[in-house]
Amino acid sequence: MAPSLEEPIQVDLSAPLKNTPKLLAPEPEHCPGPESTSAGKSDACAGCPNQQICASTPKGPDPDIPLITSRLTGIKHKILVLSGKGGVGKSTFTTMLAHAFASDETSMVGIMDTDICGPSIPKMMGVEAETIHVSNAGWSPVWIADNLGVMSIQFMLPNRDDAVIWRGPKKNGLIKTFLKDVEWGELDYLLVDTPPGTSDEHLSVNSYLKEGGVDGAVLVTTPQEVSLLDVRKEIDFCRKAGIRVLGIVENMSGFVCPNCAHTNKVFKATTGGARNLASETNIPFLGAIPLDPQIGMACDYGESFFDNFADSPACLVLREVVRKVAKEVCTTPVHIQTGVK
């Protein structure tokens, strides 16, 4: 039977990095966390009913990390897709990057959707109604094609519109399950789509993947300063966490008229946009992808933008962005096939 959130006994989602102790009361606002080395000892712990429990909880590395590392040994490249700001097209970019890599039939590609509260990858890939299959080898990704698979919490929801109202420990527990129990097999690329920000999901992914190695992160932004402001925080997070930044992509960078090919700057780059930020921070600038209504259409219908709109100006830019990403993680060039020869 496929795992479902209606059947929580099939998998323990209660622990982030190790089994969380049973607490007498909810964690207070400034709680360092039961697994923290300062648990039960910090000023925030004074007077907390859980103080003794947290102080006596075993500390140290998660014992499942070696299992995760072993499970993922068949994956050549692991790429995180990050964005400090929501709504910049991060998940859209992830799907297009996956379709582009998978257009080479010799490449095996997987997408792990870690946006637990807003899982949009299945919709964009046209597999929203699918469920997860379980075998003796573990959970099987949902395969869009012979060489392109997806794993997401969306496949576990009883109803497509059900909200996932979880705190950090359950989110982290599911991310661990996606890495430890999913039979990813031999992959050339595993793309990890993350939610906006620098919080639980990002810390968990980095903790679980660090030992096995992460090739790096692609940062997605839009041209305006209000988006770049958060991307700077994302860059700081990557540097503090030891994650290599493969480059920055500027999404929604102008609107190209489908009739005359004239470009209008819908979102003005008041501080120079992603290109200037990349120069300031010494990070590769991967490209500026223009707005294209056909991208949204392809995502709504769960189709490949590369296959259906290969002559679009946005597709031309995207192909170059994909080549640059591949160049950052590979020693051999990637061959991108589209509907146009």
CSV table of C-alpha atoms in Angstrom, one decimal:
chain,number,residue,atom,x,y,z
A,1,MET,CA,0.0,0.0,0.0
A,2,ALA,CA,1.3,3.5,-0.8
A,3,PRO,CA,2.3,5.6,2.2
A,4,SER,CA,-0.3,8.2,3.1
A,5,LEU,CA,-0.6,10.9,5.8
A,6,GLU,CA,-3.7,9.1,6.9
A,7,GLU,CA,-1.5,6.2,7.9
A,8,PRO,CA,1.3,7.8,10.0
A,9,ILE,CA,2.3,4.4,11.6
A,10,GLN,CA,4.0,3.4,8.3
A,11,VAL,CA,6.9,5.8,8.9
A,12,ASP,CA,8.0,7.7,12.0
A,13,LEU,CA,7.9,11.4,11.1
A,14,SER,CA,8.5,12.6,14.6
A,15,ALA,CA,12.3,12.9,14.6
A,16,PRO,CA,14.5,15.5,12.7
A,17,LEU,CA,18.1,14.2,13.1
A,18,LYS,CA,17.4,11.5,15.7
A,19,ASN,CA,14.5,10.3,17.8
A,20,THR,CA,13.0,13.2,19.7
A,21,PRO,CA,12.2,12.6,23.3
A,22,LYS,CA,8.7,12.6,24.6
A,23,LEU,CA,8.2,16.1,26.1
A,24,LEU,CA,5.9,17.1,28.9
A,25,ALA,CA,5.0,20.4,27.3
A,26,PRO,CA,5.4,22.2,23.9
A,27,GLU,CA,8.8,23.6,23.2
A,28,PRO,CA,8.9,27.3,24.2
A,29,GLU,CA,9.6,30.1,21.7
A,30,HIS,CA,13.4,30.3,22.4
A,31,CYS,CA,13.9,26.6,22.9
A,32,PRO,CA,17.4,25.5,21.6
A,33,GLY,CA,15.9,22.1,20.7
A,34,PRO,CA,16.1,18.8,22.6
A,35,GLU,CA,19.0,17.6,20.4
A,36,SER,CA,21.1,20.7,21.0
A,37,THR,CA,24.2,20.5,23.1
A,38,SER,CA,22.8,23.3,25.2
A,39,ALA,CA,19.4,21.5,25.7
A,40,GLY,CA,18.4,21.8,29.4
A,41,LYS,CA,21.3,24.1,30.2
A,42,SER,CA,20.6,27.4,28.4
A,43,ASP,CA,18.8,30.4,30.0
A,44,ALA,CA,15.7,29.6,27.9
A,45,CYS,CA,15.5,26.2,29.7
A,46,ALA,CA,15.1,27.7,33.2
A,47,GLY,CA,11.7,26.7,34.6
A,48,CYS,CA,10.7,24.6,31.5
A,49,PRO,CA,8.9,21.4,32.4
A,50,ASN,CA,11.0,19.6,29.8
A,51,GLN,CA,14.4,20.7,31.3
A,52,GLN,CA,15.4,17.4,32.8
A,53,ILE,CA,14.2,15.4,29.8
A,54,CYS,CA,16.2,17.5,27.4
A,55,ALA,CA,19.3,17.6,29.6
A,56,SER,CA,19.4,13.7,29.7
A,57,THR,CA,18.7,13.2,25.9
A,58,PRO,CA,21.6,11.6,24.1
A,59,LYS,CA,23.6,14.0,22.0
A,60,GLY,CA,25.8,13.4,19.0
A,61,PRO,CA,25.6,12.7,15.2
A,62,ASP,CA,22.5,11.2,13.8
A,63,PRO,CA,23.1,7.4,13.5
A,64,ASP,CA,21.1,7.4,10.2
A,65,ILE,CA,23.5,9.6,8.4
A,66,PRO,CA,25.8,6.7,7.4
A,67,LEU,CA,22.7,4.9,6.1
A,68,ILE,CA,21.7,7.9,4.0
A,69,THR,CA,25.2,8.3,2.6
A,70,SER,CA,25.2,4.6,1.7
A,71,ARG,CA,21.8,4.9,0.0
A,72,LEU,CA,22.9,7.8,-2.1
A,73,THR,CA,26.2,6.4,-3.3
A,74,GLY,CA,24.7,5.9,-6.7
A,75,ILE,CA,24.0,9.6,-7.3
A,76,LYS,CA,26.7,11.4,-9.1
A,77,HIS,CA,25.6,15.0,-8.6
A,78,LYS,CA,23.4,16.6,-6.0
A,79,ILE,CA,22.2,20.1,-6.7
A,80,LEU,CA,20.2,22.3,-4.4
A,81,VAL,CA,17.8,25.0,-5.8
A,82,LEU,CA,17.4,27.8,-3.3
A,83,SER,CA,15.7,31.2,-3.2
A,84,GLY,CA,15.6,33.6,-0.3
A,85,LYS,CA,12.3,35.0,-1.5
A,86,GLY,CA,9.1,33.1,-2.3
A,87,GLY,CA,7.4,33.5,-5.7
A,88,VAL,CA,10.6,34.0,-7.8
A,89,GLY,CA,10.1,30.8,-9.8
A,90,LYS,CA,12.4,28.4,-8.0
A,91,SER,CA,10.2,25.3,-8.4
A,92,THR,CA,9.5,26.3,-12.0
A,93,PHE,CA,13.3,26.5,-12.7
A,94,THR,CA,13.8,23.2,-10.9
A,95,THR,CA,11.4,21.4,-13.3
A,96,MET,CA,12.9,23.0,-16.4
A,97,LEU,CA,16.4,22.1,-15.2
A,98,ALA,CA,15.2,18.5,-14.7
A,99,HIS,CA,13.6,18.3,-18.1
A,100,ALA,CA,16.7,19.7,-19.8
A,101,PHE,CA,19.0,17.2,-18.1
A,102,ALA,CA,16.6,14.4,-18.8
A,103,SER,CA,16.4,15.4,-22.5
A,104,ASP,CA,19.7,13.5,-22.8
A,105,GLU,CA,18.4,9.9,-22.7
A,106,THR,CA,21.6,8.7,-21.3
A,107,SER,CA,21.2,10.8,-18.1
A,108,MET,CA,19.1,9.7,-15.1
A,109,VAL,CA,17.5,12.6,-13.2
A,110,GLY,CA,15.6,12.8,-9.9
A,111,ILE,CA,13.8,15.7,-8.2
A,112,MET,CA,13.3,15.7,-4.4
A,113,ASP,CA,10.6,18.2,-3.4
A,114,THR,CA,11.4,19.4,0.1
A,115,ASP,CA,8.9,22.2,0.1
A,116,ILE,CA,6.7,20.3,2.6
A,117,CYS,CA,4.0,23.0,3.0
A,118,GLY,CA,3.8,24.0,-0.6
A,119,PRO,CA,4.6,21.0,-2.8
A,120,SER,CA,4.1,22.2,-6.4
A,121,ILE,CA,6.6,20.0,-8.2
A,122,PRO,CA,4.1,17.1,-8.9
A,123,LYS,CA,1.6,19.5,-10.5
A,124,MET,CA,4.3,21.1,-12.7
A,125,MET,CA,5.5,17.6,-13.8
A,126,GLY,CA,2.0,16.3,-14.6
A,127,VAL,CA,1.9,13.6,-11.9
A,128,GLU,CA,-0.1,15.3,-9.2
A,129,ALA,CA,-2.6,12.3,-8.9
A,130,GLU,CA,0.1,9.6,-8.5
A,131,THR,CA,0.9,7.8,-5.3
A,132,ILE,CA,4.1,6.3,-3.9
A,133,HIS,CA,4.8,2.6,-4.4
A,134,VAL,CA,6.6,0.6,-1.7
A,135,SER,CA,8.7,-2.5,-2.2
A,136,ASN,CA,11.3,-4.4,-0.3
A,137,ALA,CA,14.0,-2.1,-1.7
A,138,GLY,CA,12.1,1.0,-0.3
A,139,TRP,CA,9.9,3.8,-1.6
A,140,SER,CA,9.9,4.2,-5.4
A,141,PRO,CA,9.9,7.7,-6.9
A,142,VAL,CA,7.1,8.5,-9.3
A,143,TRP,CA,8.6,8.3,-12.8
A,144,ILE,CA,7.6,10.9,-15.3
A,145,ALA,CA,9.8,9.2,-17.9
A,146,ASP,CA,12.2,6.3,-18.0
A,147,ASN,CA,15.0,8.6,-16.8
A,148,LEU,CA,13.1,11.2,-14.7
A,149,GLY,CA,11.7,10.6,-11.3
A,150,VAL,CA,10.1,12.7,-8.5
A,151,MET,CA,9.5,12.3,-4.8
A,152,SER,CA,7.1,14.7,-2.9
A,153,ILE,CA,4.8,14.8,0.0
A,154,GLN,CA,2.0,15.7,-2.5
A,155,PHE,CA,1.9,12.0,-3.3
A,156,MET,CA,1.0,11.2,0.3
A,157,LEU,CA,-1.8,13.7,0.8
A,158,PRO,CA,-5.3,12.1,1.1
A,159,ASN,CA,-6.7,15.1,-0.9
A,160,ARG,CA,-4.8,17.5,-3.2
A,161,ASP,CA,-5.9,20.6,-1.3
A,162,ASP,CA,-5.1,19.3,2.2
A,163,ALA,CA,-2.8,21.7,4.2
A,164,VAL,CA,0.4,20.3,5.8
A,165,ILE,CA,0.5,22.0,9.2
A,166,TRP,CA,3.7,20.7,10.6
A,167,ARG,CA,6.5,22.0,12.9
A,168,GLY,CA,10.2,21.4,12.2
A,169,PRO,CA,10.6,17.9,13.6
A,170,LYS,CA,8.0,16.3,11.3
A,171,LYS,CA,9.3,18.2,8.3
A,172,ASN,CA,12.8,17.0,9.1
A,173,GLY,CA,11.6,13.5,9.6
A,174,LEU,CA,10.0,13.3,6.2
A,175,ILE,CA,13.1,14.7,4.5
A,176,LYS,CA,15.2,12.0,6.2
A,177,THR,CA,12.7,9.4,4.9
A,178,PHE,CA,13.0,10.8,1.3
A,179,LEU,CA,16.8,10.3,1.6
A,180,LYS,CA,17.0,7.1,3.6
A,181,ASP,CA,14.1,5.0,2.4
A,182,VAL,CA,13.6,6.1,-1.2
A,183,GLU,CA,15.2,3.8,-3.8
A,184,TRP,CA,16.7,6.5,-6.0
A,185,GLY,CA,19.1,4.1,-7.7
A,186,GLU,CA,21.8,5.2,-10.1
A,187,LEU,CA,21.3,8.9,-10.9
A,188,ASP,CA,23.4,11.4,-12.8
A,189,TYR,CA,21.6,14.4,-11.1
A,190,LEU,CA,19.4,14.7,-8.0
A,191,LEU,CA,17.8,18.2,-7.9
A,192,VAL,CA,16.6,19.2,-4.4
A,193,ASP,CA,13.8,21.8,-4.6
A,194,THR,CA,13.6,23.7,-1.3
A,195,PRO,CA,11.2,26.2,0.2
A,196,PRO,CA,12.1,29.9,0.5
A,197,GLY,CA,14.3,31.0,3.4
A,198,THR,CA,17.1,29.4,5.5
A,199,SER,CA,15.2,27.3,8.0
A,200,ASP,CA,14.5,23.7,9.1
A,201,GLU,CA,14.3,22.1,5.7
A,202,HIS,CA,17.6,23.7,4.5
A,203,LEU,CA,19.4,22.8,7.7
A,204,SER,CA,18.2,19.2,7.5
A,205,VAL,CA,19.0,18.7,3.8
A,206,ASN,CA,22.5,20.1,4.4
A,207,SER,CA,23.0,17.9,7.5
A,208,TYR,CA,21.9,14.7,5.8
A,209,LEU,CA,23.8,15.3,2.6
A,210,LYS,CA,27.0,16.8,3.9
A,211,GLU,CA,28.8,13.5,4.5
A,212,GLY,CA,28.0,12.2,1.0
A,213,GLY,CA,28.7,15.5,-0.6
A,214,VAL,CA,26.7,18.2,-2.3
A,215,ASP,CA,27.9,19.7,-5.6
A,216,GLY,CA,26.4,23.1,-4.7
A,217,ALA,CA,23.4,25.3,-4.9
A,218,VAL,CA,21.8,27.4,-7.7
A,219,LEU,CA,20.2,30.6,-6.4
A,220,VAL,CA,17.1,31.9,-8.1
A,221,THR,CA,16.0,35.6,-7.9
A,222,THR,CA,14.1,38.3,-9.7
A,223,PRO,CA,15.7,41.6,-10.7
A,224,GLN,CA,14.2,43.9,-8.0
A,225,GLU,CA,16.1,44.8,-4.8
A,226,VAL,CA,13.4,43.4,-2.5
A,227,SER,CA,14.2,39.9,-3.9
A,228,LEU,CA,18.0,40.4,-4.0
A,229,LEU,CA,17.9,41.4,-0.3
A,230,ASP,CA,16.8,37.9,0.6
A,231,VAL,CA,19.2,36.3,-1.8
A,232,ARG,CA,22.1,38.0,0.0
A,233,LYS,CA,20.9,36.2,3.1
A,234,GLU,CA,20.8,32.9,1.2
A,235,ILE,CA,24.4,33.5,0.0
A,236,ASP,CA,25.4,34.1,3.7
A,237,PHE,CA,23.6,30.9,4.7
A,238,CYS,CA,25.5,28.9,2.0
A,239,ARG,CA,28.8,30.2,3.1
A,240,LYS,CA,28.2,29.5,6.7
A,241,ALA,CA,26.9,26.0,5.9
A,242,GLY,CA,29.8,25.2,3.6
A,243,ILE,CA,27.6,24.9,0.5
A,244,ARG,CA,29.2,26.0,-2.8
A,245,VAL,CA,27.1,28.4,-4.8
A,246,LEU,CA,27.1,27.3,-8.4
A,247,GLY,CA,25.6,30.5,-9.6
A,248,ILE,CA,22.7,32.9,-9.6
A,249,VAL,CA,19.8,32.9,-12.1
A,250,GLU,CA,17.8,36.1,-12.7
A,251,ASN,CA,14.2,34.9,-13.4
A,252,MET,CA,11.4,37.1,-14.9
A,253,SER,CA,14.1,39.3,-16.3
A,254,GLY,CA,11.9,41.4,-18.7
A,255,PHE,CA,9.0,40.4,-20.9
A,256,VAL,CA,9.7,39.5,-24.5
A,257,CYS,CA,6.8,40.3,-26.9
A,258,PRO,CA,5.9,37.2,-28.8
A,259,ASN,CA,5.0,39.4,-31.9
A,260,CYS,CA,7.9,41.8,-32.2
A,261,ALA,CA,10.5,40.3,-29.8
A,262,HIS,CA,10.8,43.7,-28.0
A,263,THR,CA,11.8,43.3,-24.4
A,264,ASN,CA,10.1,45.3,-21.6
A,265,LYS,CA,11.6,45.4,-18.1
A,266,VAL,CA,8.6,44.6,-16.0
A,267,PHE,CA,10.6,44.4,-12.8
A,268,LYS,CA,13.2,47.1,-12.9
A,269,ALA,CA,16.7,46.2,-11.6
A,270,THR,CA,17.1,49.3,-9.4
A,271,THR,CA,20.4,48.1,-7.9
A,272,GLY,CA,21.8,46.3,-11.0
A,273,GLY,CA,19.9,43.0,-10.6
A,274,ALA,CA,21.4,39.5,-10.2
A,275,ARG,CA,24.3,40.3,-12.6
A,276,ASN,CA,25.5,43.1,-10.3
A,277,LEU,CA,25.0,40.9,-7.2
A,278,ALA,CA,27.0,38.1,-8.8
A,279,SER,CA,29.8,40.4,-9.6
A,280,GLU,CA,29.8,41.9,-6.0
A,281,THR,CA,29.9,38.4,-4.4
A,282,ASN,CA,32.2,36.8,-6.9
A,283,ILE,CA,29.6,34.2,-7.8
A,284,PRO,CA,28.9,33.0,-11.4
A,285,PHE,CA,26.0,34.7,-13.1
A,286,LEU,CA,24.2,31.9,-15.0
A,287,GLY,CA,21.8,34.0,-17.0
A,288,ALA,CA,18.6,36.2,-17.2
A,289,ILE,CA,15.5,34.3,-18.1
A,290,PRO,CA,12.7,36.5,-19.5
A,291,LEU,CA,9.0,36.2,-18.6
A,292,ASP,CA,7.1,33.9,-20.9
A,293,PRO,CA,3.4,33.1,-20.4
A,294,GLN,CA,4.2,29.7,-22.1
A,295,ILE,CA,6.3,28.7,-19.1
A,296,GLY,CA,3.3,29.1,-16.8
A,297,MET,CA,1.1,27.2,-19.3
A,298,ALA,CA,3.6,24.3,-19.5
A,299,CYS,CA,3.7,24.1,-15.6
A,300,ASP,CA,-0.1,24.2,-15.3
A,301,TYR,CA,-0.5,21.4,-17.8
A,302,GLY,CA,2.5,19.4,-16.4
A,303,GLU,CA,4.3,19.5,-19.7
A,304,SER,CA,8.0,20.1,-20.7
A,305,PHE,CA,8.6,23.7,-21.7
A,306,PHE,CA,11.7,22.6,-23.6
A,307,ASP,CA,9.8,20.1,-25.7
A,308,ASN,CA,6.7,22.2,-26.4
A,309,PHE,CA,8.2,25.8,-26.8
A,310,ALA,CA,11.7,25.1,-27.9
A,311,ASP,CA,11.8,28.3,-30.2
A,312,SER,CA,10.9,30.6,-27.3
A,313,PRO,CA,13.5,33.3,-26.4
A,314,ALA,CA,13.2,32.0,-22.8
A,315,CYS,CA,14.1,28.5,-23.9
A,316,LEU,CA,17.2,29.7,-25.7
A,317,VAL,CA,18.4,31.4,-22.5
A,318,LEU,CA,17.4,28.4,-20.4
A,319,ARG,CA,19.5,26.1,-22.5
A,320,GLU,CA,22.6,28.2,-21.9
A,321,VAL,CA,21.8,28.4,-18.2
A,322,VAL,CA,21.6,24.6,-18.0
A,323,ARG,CA,24.9,24.2,-19.8
A,324,LYS,CA,26.5,26.6,-17.3
A,325,VAL,CA,25.1,24.6,-14.4
A,326,ALA,CA,26.3,21.4,-15.9
A,327,LYS,CA,29.7,22.9,-16.5
A,328,GLU,CA,30.0,23.8,-12.8
A,329,VAL,CA,29.4,20.3,-11.6
A,330,CYS,CA,30.6,18.1,-14.5
A,331,THR,CA,33.8,17.6,-16.4
A,332,THR,CA,31.9,16.6,-19.6
A,333,PRO,CA,29.4,18.8,-21.5
A,334,VAL,CA,25.7,18.1,-21.2
A,335,HIS,CA,23.7,17.5,-24.4
A,336,ILE,CA,20.3,19.2,-24.3
A,337,GLN,CA,17.7,18.0,-26.8
A,338,THR,CA,14.6,20.0,-27.6
A,339,GLY,CA,11.7,19.8,-30.0
A,340,VAL,CA,13.5,22.0,-32.5
A,341,LYS,CA,16.6,20.6,-34.3
